[in-house]
CSV table of C-alpha atoms in Angstrom, one decimal:
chain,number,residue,atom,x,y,z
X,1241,UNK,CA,25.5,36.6,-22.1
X,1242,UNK,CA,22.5,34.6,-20.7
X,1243,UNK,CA,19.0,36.0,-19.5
X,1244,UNK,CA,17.9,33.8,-16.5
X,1245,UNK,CA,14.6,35.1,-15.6
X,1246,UNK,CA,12.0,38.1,-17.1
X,1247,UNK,CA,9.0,40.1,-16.0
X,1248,UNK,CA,6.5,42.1,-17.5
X,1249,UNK,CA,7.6,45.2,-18.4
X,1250,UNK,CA,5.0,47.4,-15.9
X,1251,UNK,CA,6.0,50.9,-17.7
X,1252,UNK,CA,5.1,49.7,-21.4
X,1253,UNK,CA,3.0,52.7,-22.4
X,1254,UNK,CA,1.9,51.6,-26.3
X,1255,UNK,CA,2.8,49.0,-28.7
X,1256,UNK,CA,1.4,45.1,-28.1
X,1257,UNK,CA,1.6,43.2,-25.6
X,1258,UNK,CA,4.0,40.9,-24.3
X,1259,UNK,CA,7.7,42.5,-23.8
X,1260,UNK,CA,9.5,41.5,-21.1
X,1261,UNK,CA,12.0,42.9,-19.1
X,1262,UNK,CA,15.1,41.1,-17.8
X,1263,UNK,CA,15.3,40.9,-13.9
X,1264,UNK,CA,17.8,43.2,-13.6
X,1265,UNK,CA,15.5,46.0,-15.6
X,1266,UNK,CA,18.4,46.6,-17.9
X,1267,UNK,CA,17.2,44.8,-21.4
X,1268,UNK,CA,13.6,44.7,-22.7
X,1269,UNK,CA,12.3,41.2,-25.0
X,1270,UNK,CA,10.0,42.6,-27.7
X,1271,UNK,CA,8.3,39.8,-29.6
X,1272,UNK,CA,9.3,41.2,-32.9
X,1273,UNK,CA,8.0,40.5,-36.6
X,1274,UNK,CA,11.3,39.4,-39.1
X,1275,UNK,CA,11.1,42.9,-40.9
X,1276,UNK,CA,11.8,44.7,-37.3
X,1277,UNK,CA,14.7,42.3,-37.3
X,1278,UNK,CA,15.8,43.2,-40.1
X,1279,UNK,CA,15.7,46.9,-39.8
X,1280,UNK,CA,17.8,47.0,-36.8
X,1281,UNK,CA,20.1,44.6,-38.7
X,1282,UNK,CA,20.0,47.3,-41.5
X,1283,UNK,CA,20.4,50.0,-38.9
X,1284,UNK,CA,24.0,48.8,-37.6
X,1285,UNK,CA,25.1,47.8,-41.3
X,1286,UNK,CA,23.4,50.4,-44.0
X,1287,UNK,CA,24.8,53.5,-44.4
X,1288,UNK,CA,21.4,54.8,-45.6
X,1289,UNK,CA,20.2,54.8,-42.3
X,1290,UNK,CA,23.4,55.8,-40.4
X,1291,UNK,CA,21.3,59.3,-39.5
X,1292,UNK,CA,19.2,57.0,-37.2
X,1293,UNK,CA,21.7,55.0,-35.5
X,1294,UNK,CA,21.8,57.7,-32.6
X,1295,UNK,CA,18.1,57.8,-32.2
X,1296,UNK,CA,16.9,54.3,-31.8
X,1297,UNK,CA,17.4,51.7,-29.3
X,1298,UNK,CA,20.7,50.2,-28.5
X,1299,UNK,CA,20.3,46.4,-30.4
X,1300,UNK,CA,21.6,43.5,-28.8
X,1301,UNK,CA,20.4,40.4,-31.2
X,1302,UNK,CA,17.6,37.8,-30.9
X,1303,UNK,CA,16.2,35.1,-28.2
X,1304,UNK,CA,14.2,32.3,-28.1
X,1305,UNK,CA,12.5,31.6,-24.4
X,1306,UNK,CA,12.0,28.3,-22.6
X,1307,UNK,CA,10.9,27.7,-19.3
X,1308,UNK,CA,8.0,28.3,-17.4
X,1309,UNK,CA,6.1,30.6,-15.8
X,1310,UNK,CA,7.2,30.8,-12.4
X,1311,UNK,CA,4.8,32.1,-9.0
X,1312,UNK,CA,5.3,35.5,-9.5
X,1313,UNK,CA,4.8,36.3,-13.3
X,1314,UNK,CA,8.7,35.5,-14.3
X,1315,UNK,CA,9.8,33.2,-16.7
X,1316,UNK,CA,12.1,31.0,-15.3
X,1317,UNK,CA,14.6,28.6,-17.3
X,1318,UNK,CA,13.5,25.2,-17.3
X,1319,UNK,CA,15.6,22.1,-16.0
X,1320,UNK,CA,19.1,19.7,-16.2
X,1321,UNK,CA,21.7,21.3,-18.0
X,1322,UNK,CA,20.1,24.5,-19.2
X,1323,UNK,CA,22.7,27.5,-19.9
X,1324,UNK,CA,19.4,30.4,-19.8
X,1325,UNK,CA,18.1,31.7,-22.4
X,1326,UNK,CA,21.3,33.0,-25.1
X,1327,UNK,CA,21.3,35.9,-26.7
X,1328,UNK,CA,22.0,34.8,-30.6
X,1329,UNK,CA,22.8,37.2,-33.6
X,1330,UNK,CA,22.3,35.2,-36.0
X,1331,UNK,CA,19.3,35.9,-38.0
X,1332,UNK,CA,18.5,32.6,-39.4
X,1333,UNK,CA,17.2,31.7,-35.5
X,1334,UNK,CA,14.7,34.4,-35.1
X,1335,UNK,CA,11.7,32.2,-35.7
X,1336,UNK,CA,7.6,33.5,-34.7
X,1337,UNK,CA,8.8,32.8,-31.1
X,1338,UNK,CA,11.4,34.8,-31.7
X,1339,UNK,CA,11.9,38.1,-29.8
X,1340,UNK,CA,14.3,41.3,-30.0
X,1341,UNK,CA,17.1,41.9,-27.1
X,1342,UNK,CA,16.7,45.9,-26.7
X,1343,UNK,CA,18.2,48.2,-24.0
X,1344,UNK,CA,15.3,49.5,-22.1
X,1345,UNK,CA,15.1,53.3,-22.6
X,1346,UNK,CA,13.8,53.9,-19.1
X,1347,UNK,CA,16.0,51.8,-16.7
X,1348,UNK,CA,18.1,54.5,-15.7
X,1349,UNK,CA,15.4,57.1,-14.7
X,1350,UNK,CA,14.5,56.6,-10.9
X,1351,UNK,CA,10.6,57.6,-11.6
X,1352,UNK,CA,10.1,57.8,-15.6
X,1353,UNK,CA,7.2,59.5,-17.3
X,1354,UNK,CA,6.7,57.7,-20.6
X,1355,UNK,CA,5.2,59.3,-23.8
X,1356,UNK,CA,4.3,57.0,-26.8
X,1357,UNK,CA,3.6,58.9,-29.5
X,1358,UNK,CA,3.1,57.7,-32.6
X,1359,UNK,CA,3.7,59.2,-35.8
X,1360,UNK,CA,2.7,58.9,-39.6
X,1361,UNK,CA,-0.6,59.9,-41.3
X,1362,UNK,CA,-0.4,56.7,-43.1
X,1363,UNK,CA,-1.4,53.4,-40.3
X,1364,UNK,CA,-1.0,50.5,-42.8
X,1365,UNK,CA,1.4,48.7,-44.4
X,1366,UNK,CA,1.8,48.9,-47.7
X,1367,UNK,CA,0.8,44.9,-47.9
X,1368,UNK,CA,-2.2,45.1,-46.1
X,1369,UNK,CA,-5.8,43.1,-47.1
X,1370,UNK,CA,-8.0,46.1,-47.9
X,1371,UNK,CA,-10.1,45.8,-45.0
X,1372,UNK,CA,-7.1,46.4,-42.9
X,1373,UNK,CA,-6.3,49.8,-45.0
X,1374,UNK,CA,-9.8,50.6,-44.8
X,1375,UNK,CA,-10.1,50.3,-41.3
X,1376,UNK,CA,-6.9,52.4,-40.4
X,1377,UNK,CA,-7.7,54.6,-42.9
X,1378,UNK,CA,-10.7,55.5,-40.7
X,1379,UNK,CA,-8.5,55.5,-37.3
X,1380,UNK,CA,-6.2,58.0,-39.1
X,1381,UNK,CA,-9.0,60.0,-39.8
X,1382,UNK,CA,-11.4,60.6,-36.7
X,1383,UNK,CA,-8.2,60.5,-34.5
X,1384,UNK,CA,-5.4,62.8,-34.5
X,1385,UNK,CA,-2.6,61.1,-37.1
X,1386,UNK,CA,-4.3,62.2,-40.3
X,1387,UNK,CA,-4.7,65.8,-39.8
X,1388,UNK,CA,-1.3,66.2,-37.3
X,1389,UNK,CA,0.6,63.1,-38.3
X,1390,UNK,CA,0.9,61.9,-34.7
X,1391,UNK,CA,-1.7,60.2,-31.9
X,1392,UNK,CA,-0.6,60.4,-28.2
X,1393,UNK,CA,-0.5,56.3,-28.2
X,1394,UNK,CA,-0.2,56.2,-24.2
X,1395,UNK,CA,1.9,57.8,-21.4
X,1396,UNK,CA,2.6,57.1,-17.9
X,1397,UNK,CA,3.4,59.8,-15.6
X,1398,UNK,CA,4.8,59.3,-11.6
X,1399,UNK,CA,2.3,60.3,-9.0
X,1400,UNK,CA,4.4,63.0,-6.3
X,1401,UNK,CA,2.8,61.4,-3.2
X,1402,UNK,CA,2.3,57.7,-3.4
X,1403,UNK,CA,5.5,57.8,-5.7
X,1404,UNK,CA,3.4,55.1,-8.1
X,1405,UNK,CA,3.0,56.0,-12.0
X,1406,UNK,CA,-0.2,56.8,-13.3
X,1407,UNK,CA,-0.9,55.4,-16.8
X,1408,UNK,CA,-2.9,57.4,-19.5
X,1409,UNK,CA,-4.2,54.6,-21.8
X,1410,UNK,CA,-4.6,54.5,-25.7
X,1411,UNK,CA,-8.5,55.4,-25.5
X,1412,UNK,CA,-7.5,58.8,-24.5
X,1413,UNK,CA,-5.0,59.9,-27.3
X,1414,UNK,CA,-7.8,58.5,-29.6
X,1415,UNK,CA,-10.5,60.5,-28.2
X,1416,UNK,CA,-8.4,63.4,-28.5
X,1417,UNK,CA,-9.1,66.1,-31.8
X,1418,UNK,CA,-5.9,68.1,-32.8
X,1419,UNK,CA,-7.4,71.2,-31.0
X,1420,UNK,CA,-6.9,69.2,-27.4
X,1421,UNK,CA,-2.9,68.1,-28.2
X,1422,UNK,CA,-2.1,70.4,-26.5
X,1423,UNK,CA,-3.7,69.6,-23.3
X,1424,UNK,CA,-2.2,66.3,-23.8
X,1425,UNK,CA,1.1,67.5,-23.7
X,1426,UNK,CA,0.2,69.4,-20.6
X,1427,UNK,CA,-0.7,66.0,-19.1
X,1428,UNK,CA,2.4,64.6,-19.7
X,1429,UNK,CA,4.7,67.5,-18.8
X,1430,UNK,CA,2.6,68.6,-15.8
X,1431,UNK,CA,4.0,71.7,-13.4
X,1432,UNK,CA,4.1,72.8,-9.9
X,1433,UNK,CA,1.2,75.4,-10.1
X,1434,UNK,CA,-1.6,75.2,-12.8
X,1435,UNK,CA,-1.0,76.9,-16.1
X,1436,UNK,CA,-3.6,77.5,-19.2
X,1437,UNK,CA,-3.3,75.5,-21.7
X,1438,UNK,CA,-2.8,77.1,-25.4
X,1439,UNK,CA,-5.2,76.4,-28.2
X,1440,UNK,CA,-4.2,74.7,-31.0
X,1441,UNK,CA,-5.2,76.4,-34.7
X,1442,UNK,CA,-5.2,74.3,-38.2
X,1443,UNK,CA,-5.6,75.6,-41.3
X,1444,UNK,CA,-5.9,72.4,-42.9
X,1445,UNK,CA,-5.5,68.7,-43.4
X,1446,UNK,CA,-1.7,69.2,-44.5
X,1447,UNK,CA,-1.3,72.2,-42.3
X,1448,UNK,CA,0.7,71.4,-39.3
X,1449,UNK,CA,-0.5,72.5,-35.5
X,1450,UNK,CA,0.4,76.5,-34.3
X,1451,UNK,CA,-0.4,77.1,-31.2
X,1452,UNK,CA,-1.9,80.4,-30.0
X,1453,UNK,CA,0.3,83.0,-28.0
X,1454,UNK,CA,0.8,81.7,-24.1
X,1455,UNK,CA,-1.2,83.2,-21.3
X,1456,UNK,CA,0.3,81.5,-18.6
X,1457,UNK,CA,1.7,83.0,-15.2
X,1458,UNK,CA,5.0,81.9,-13.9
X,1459,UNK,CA,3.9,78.7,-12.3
X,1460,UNK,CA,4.8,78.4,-8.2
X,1461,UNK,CA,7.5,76.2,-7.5
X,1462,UNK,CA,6.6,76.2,-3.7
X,1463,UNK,CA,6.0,72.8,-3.1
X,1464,UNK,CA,5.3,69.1,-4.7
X,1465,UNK,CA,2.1,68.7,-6.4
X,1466,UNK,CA,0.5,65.3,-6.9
X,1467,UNK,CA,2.3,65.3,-10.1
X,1468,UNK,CA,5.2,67.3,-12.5
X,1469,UNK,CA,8.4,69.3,-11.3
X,1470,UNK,CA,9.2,72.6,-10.5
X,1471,UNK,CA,8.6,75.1,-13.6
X,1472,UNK,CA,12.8,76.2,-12.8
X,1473,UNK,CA,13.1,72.1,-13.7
X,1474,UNK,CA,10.7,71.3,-16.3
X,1475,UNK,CA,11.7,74.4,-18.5
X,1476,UNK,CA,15.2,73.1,-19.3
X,1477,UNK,CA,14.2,69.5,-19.9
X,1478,UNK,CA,12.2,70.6,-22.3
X,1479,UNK,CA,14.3,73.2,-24.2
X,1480,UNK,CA,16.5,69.9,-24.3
X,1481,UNK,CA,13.9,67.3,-25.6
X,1482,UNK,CA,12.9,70.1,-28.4
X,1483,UNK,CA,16.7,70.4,-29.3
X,1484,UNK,CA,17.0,66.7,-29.7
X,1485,UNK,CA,13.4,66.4,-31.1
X,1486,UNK,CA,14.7,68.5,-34.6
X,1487,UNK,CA,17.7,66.3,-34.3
X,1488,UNK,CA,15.6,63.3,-35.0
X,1489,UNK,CA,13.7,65.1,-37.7
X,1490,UNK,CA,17.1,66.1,-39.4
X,1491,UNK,CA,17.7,62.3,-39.3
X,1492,UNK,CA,14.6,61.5,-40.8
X,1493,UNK,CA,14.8,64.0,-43.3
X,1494,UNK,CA,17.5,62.1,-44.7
X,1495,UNK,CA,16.7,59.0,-44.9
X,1496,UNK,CA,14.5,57.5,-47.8
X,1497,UNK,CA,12.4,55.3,-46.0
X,1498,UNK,CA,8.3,55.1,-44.9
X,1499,UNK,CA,8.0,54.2,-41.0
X,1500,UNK,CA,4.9,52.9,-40.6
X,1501,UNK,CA,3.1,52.8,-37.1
X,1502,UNK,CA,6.5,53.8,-35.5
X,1503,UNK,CA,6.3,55.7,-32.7
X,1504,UNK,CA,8.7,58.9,-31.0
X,1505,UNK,CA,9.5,58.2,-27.0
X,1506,UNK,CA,10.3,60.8,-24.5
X,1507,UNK,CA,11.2,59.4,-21.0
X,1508,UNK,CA,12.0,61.6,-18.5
X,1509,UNK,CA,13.3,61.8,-15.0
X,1510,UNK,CA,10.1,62.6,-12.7
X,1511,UNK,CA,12.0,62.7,-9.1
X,1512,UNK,CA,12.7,66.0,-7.9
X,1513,UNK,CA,15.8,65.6,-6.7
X,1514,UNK,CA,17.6,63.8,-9.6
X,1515,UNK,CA,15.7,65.7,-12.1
X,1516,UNK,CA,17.4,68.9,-10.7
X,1517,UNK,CA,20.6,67.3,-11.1
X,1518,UNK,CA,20.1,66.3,-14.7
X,1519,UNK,CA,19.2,69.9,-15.4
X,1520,UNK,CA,22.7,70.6,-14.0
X,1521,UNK,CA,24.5,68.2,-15.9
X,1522,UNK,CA,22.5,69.7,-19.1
X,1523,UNK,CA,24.3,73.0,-18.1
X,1524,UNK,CA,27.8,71.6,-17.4
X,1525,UNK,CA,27.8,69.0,-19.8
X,1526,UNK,CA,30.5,66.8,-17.3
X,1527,UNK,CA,31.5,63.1,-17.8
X,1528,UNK,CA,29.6,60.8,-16.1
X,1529,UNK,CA,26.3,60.4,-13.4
X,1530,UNK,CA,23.5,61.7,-13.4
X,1531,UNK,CA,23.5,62.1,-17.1
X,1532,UNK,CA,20.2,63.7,-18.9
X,1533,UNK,CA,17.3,64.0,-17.5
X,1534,UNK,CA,15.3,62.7,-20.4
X,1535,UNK,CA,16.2,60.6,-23.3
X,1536,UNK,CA,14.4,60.9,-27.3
X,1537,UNK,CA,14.2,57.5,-28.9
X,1538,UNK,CA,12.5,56.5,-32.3
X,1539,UNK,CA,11.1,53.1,-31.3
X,1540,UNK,CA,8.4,50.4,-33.3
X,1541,UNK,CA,9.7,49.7,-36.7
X,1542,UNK,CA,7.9,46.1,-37.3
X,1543,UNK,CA,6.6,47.9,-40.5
X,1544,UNK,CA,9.4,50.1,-41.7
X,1545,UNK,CA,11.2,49.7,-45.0
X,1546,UNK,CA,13.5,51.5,-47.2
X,1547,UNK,CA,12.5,53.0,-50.1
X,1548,UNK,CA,15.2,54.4,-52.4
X,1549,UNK,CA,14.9,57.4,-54.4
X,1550,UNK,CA,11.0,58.0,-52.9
X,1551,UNK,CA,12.1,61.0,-50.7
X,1552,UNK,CA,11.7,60.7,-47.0
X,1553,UNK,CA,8.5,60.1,-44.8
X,1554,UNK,CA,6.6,63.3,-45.0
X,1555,UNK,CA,3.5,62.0,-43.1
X,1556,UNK,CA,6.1,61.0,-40.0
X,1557,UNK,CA,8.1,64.3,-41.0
X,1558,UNK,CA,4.8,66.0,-40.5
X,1559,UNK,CA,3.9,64.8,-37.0
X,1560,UNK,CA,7.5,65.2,-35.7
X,1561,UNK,CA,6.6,69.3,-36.7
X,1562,UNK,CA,3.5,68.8,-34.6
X,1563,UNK,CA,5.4,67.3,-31.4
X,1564,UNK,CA,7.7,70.5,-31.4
X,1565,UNK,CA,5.1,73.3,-31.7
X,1566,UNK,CA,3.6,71.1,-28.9
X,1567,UNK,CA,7.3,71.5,-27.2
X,1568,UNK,CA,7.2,74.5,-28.1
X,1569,UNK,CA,3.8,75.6,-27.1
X,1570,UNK,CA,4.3,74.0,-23.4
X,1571,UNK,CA,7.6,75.8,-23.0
X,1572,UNK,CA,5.9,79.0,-22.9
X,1573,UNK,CA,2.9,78.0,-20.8
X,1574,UNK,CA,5.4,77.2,-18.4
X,1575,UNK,CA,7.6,80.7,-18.4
């Protein structure tokens, strides 16, 4: 197929600049170091990561851009006798202008909220100059990753009454300790009537997060707030983000690998109406529309590699544990 225009993609909530979406919203174009290439590559082939080929974005091959810039921030396809920009598989093409062809995770959700979270206690390649390791080292450390194994990268979550998202940006998950997590999660999975948020207890570095007994009340679901869905709405997506959540740490628990500033993203349907649906299908499980209400994705892997007979990740393993006693935590703040 050909790609004749793309756009900043507005709901990117972490990771670099510079993806694009097509025009029809369908695709994303991730500028994309070779070894990302090469892991989705390994993904569709290897069967050492066959547990992950359900949990990561649907790969499409490689494409190289040219045109211009047109008035209103698209690219568009330069002159006589172009055919678009082509999609092309083969990997001997993908040059440092090269980009990834990705499905984009949130193009069927009406209103998404977008969590970016990313996982890992370790934030540098094994390769990296020394003052690179140095200096993550100390990110890991007086953030969130190094005692948890994740950081809330970013999130965006839709706003009820002027039906625009509102974006959460990097410097809060970094200001965050692992003691406010859970008011992050909160954030992100926000309800109809306010409910207290649990506090979060660690007994050390390599302990994971445990959060305290709920005290919330049953949350009203009486009318819209500014933000989240009814509690009767929210509770069900996320029973069903945990379920897949341990699904994607039984993947990773069996692959050898070390994922390095990869990231776990939850989309999920913020519009009242479909939302409710979606928790309908969840209970029916029929063929066809509306589908989930939420999707679990393992996304970033520009510095991921295989590593054969070393075990799996346990620093990503770690934080994925952290993200469901979050889950976990929120679910009965909600009841």
């Amino acid at each position: 197929f050909e790609i004749a225009a793309a756009h900043t993609l507005a709901s990117q909530v972490g990771g670099h600049a510079g993806v694009l979406t097509t025009e029809d919203g369908s695709l994303i174009i991730k500028p994309a170091l070779a070894l990302e290439h090469q892991f989705y590559q390994q993904a569709a082939a290897d069967p050492a990561l066959a547990p992950l080929q359900r949990w990561i974005p649907r790969f499409y091959g490689t494409l190289r851009l040219e045109g211009r810039t047109g008035p209103g921030g698209e690219i568009e396809i330069d002159g006589a006798g172009s055919t678009g920009a082509a999609v092309q598989k083969d990997e001997h093409l993908l040059s440092s202008a090269g980009s990834l062809v990705l499905e984009n995770l949130a193009h069927a959700f009406a209103r998404p909220n977008i969590l970016d979270a990313k996982l890992g206690t370790v934030l540098f390649d094994e390769d990296a100059p020394p003052e690179k390791r140095a200096r993550m080292e100390k990110t890991a450390r007086e953030t969130t990753s190094k005692q948890t194994g994740v950081r809330l990268t970013g999130f965006q979550v839709f706003d009820n009454a002027t039906r625009a998202p509102v974006n959460t940006p990097k410097a809060y998950g970094k200001s965050l300790a692992p003691a406010d997590l859970p008011a992050g999660i909160a954030k992100f999975f926000p309800i109809a009537a306010p409910a207290p948020v649990a506090a979060f207890a660690f007994a050390s570095d390599s302990t994971p997060a445990v959060p305290s007994p709920s005290r919330s009340p049953s949350p009203s679901d009486a009318s819209p707030p500014t933000t989240g869905l009814p509690a009767r709405t929210l509770l069900p997506i996320l029973s069903a983000i945990a379920r897949d959540v341990r699904a994607v740490r039984a993947a990773l628990a069996g692959v050898e690998m070390r994922m390095v500033g990869g990231s776990l993203l939850v989309v999920y349907e913020a519009e009242w109406a479909r939302a409710a649906a979606g928790v309908e299908w969840l209970a029916a499980h029929p063929d066809g529309k509306p589908g989930p209400p939420y999707i679990v994705r393992l996304i970033d892997f520009a510095h991921t590699r295989l590593k054969p007979g070393e075990g799996p990740d346990l620093g990503v393993l770690q934080g994925v544990d952290t993200i469901l006693r979050l889950l976990q935590g929120r679910m009965a703040e909600v009841q």
